Amino acid sequence: MQEFVNTYFPNLVEKLPDFYESILQTFEMVIRSGIISLILGTLFGIILVVTKKGGILQNSVVFQIVDKVINVFRAIPFIILLTLVMPISRSIMGTAIGVDGAIVPLIFGTVPFFSRQIESALSEVSPGLIEAAESMGNSKIEIILNVYFRESIPQIARAISITIISLIGLTAMAGAVGAGGLGDFAIRYGHDRNETDITLATVVILVVLVSIVQLLGNLIAKKNTH
Amino acid sequence: MITLKDINKKFESEGRTVEAVKNVNLQIKDGEVFGIIGYSGAGKSTLVRCINLLERPTSGEVFLDDVELTALKASELRKERKKIGMIFQQFNLFASRTIYQNVAYPLKHSGLSKAEKKKKVEELLELVGIADKAGNYPSQLSGGQKQRVAIARALANDPKILLCDEATSALDPQTTHAILKLLKELNKKLGITVVLITHEMDVIKEICDRVAVMEDGKVVEEGDVFTVFASSQQKITRKFVDTTSNLSKIHQLLEEHAEITNIKPGECIVKFKYLVRSASEPLVSTISRQFQIDVNIIFGNVELIGSEPIGGLVSILSGKPEDIENALNYLRDKNVGVEVILDARVR
Ligand SMILES: Nc1ncnc2c1ncn2[C@@H]1O[C@H](COP(=O)(O)OP(=O)(O)OP(=O)(O)O)[C@@H](O)[C@H]1O
Ligand SMILES: [Mg+2]
């Protein structure tokens, strides 16, 4: 193994500590921005579902606003978003560079996507179930938790895994503006210095990461489908 | 008792107004099985959903005993809703929960202890005859079994009323019969009031005490089932009644010039219908004896509503014209509906 790495990844071996550091940074970015994005996205997703026409808290003003804002942010390419939200990033995180600087743009890039995912996951719950719950005297919050969420666990699990995968992709892109992480690592060495083995190693790690997330998502979805 | 007062429900959709329910007044008494029949789009579901306010009437009042549901705050309404169970055509079971969990679901905030809940759920599953499926998921059950679970779930909070929106429309005739039987049993055993929507007169005939006929948002006819069957006032009601008997088949036979409708001069084809509870009298033999006419029964349809026979006969009468006329008058006096369908009497 050691020999294999030495032969085929000569540049990587020299920068192993840096490599590990990058992996950790990627993890850090995914976890920090991921948690916040999942929370916000879930919130907006549920708002979309309950306020839309025929929803249990129908409210077209709220729906239209959230719907349009999400559309706007989804339309902005992430690479532009990165620079666009720099001022916000500075005022919240105190910096617009490094891992800390990447969190805010990552959230802006992920929340709209995840909101839509949650919206479509929850929309699959049959109106009949909502009606049955209402007829049993359930409150709105009970319906949201016990029916909407509970009944769409498989879809939500898939939505989360797809979102995390897309988030991993975004962190790599964030690397381009000096956010650190695997993307940054690959650009600094793999691209700028033409050390192809570095690029390859980065790709392998990313593929493994993505596969694990996908696998977990599918597993949870399958376990909860009856 | 459920009291509906001047219920109107309008829907606005794409600038168009649909009046789904128009000025409906109804009283549904405790312990009865009340049927609502009508064609698709008549407003049956909307009306029934107005009872537990899944649909809020545009105007009008809904009372459950002395409580005006339409005047309650959301939290009070939720409490009242627990007294009104509801089952649906599509069963609406929670796919992510086992049968046991589905039935236990309405007991979530009931204040019962875990052991009490368990006992309650087991009793309910026993009651609807599906105790052996407690650990299964809904997807593993047949339609009839799913509806049994839905019934058990609807009964969890010991409601006084059970609303059934086409509860048997997705089931085959045999299963339909079994579910209806179960509903009747529950009605008898628990004294629960059942409100049942259907578009099949057979369902009404099988278990209802009273029926309301809906057309175009209005209740056009209402009464106890026998009366509505025997002497329907509205065309639409008669159409529904006809679907459950073969008496109307005679018209089809006539159109097709079937062999049996080729009557000889001096004969006529008559449809008799029992309008009051009188089918026990030997009317056919009486008229043939008393008026010297021959009564040839082509076909008949007599069955029981509750314990009352209802239905009629289609017969070919032959004899002297005046004898036939007298016989028909005699029957009319006995409150038998008489309709001469094809007349070849010579005068
Ligand atoms: N939410 C709604 N928005 C707009 N129109 C509606 C709505 N619900 C019902 N309607 C309309 O109201 C009318 C009555 O509908 P309803 O569902 O009560 O009929 P129904 O008698 O139950 O018919 P079916 O036998 O097909 O179930 C129909 O014209 C229907 O299109
Ligand atoms: Mg309906």
XYZ file of C-alpha atoms in Angstrom, chain A residues 126 128-129 131-132 134-139 142 146-147 150-151 226, chain B residues 49 54 78 81-82 92-97 105-106 109 137 139 153:
34
model
C -51.817 12.573 0.146
C -56.537 12.504 2.294
C -54.133 11.834 5.154
C -57.907 15.400 6.063
C -58.044 12.247 8.177
C -57.879 16.982 10.800
C -61.016 14.926 11.279
C -59.370 13.298 14.305
C -58.954 16.704 15.886
C -55.227 17.117 15.206
C -53.758 20.616 15.449
C -49.437 17.866 14.984
C -46.983 13.515 12.768
C -48.282 13.407 9.240
C -43.529 11.226 9.498
C -45.103 10.106 6.238
C -43.459 0.074 4.064
C -67.487 17.606 5.382
C -63.425 20.052 7.307
C -60.751 20.100 17.658
C -64.138 16.632 16.269
C -62.985 13.788 18.449
C -56.351 7.226 4.323
C -54.266 5.060 6.619
C -50.781 6.201 7.590
C -48.498 4.103 5.424
C -45.541 4.667 7.724
C -47.344 3.231 10.719
C -52.779 7.362 16.655
C -55.917 9.266 17.731
C -53.165 12.976 23.733
C -48.340 -2.209 7.545
C -49.655 -1.813 2.240
C -59.100 4.196 14.043
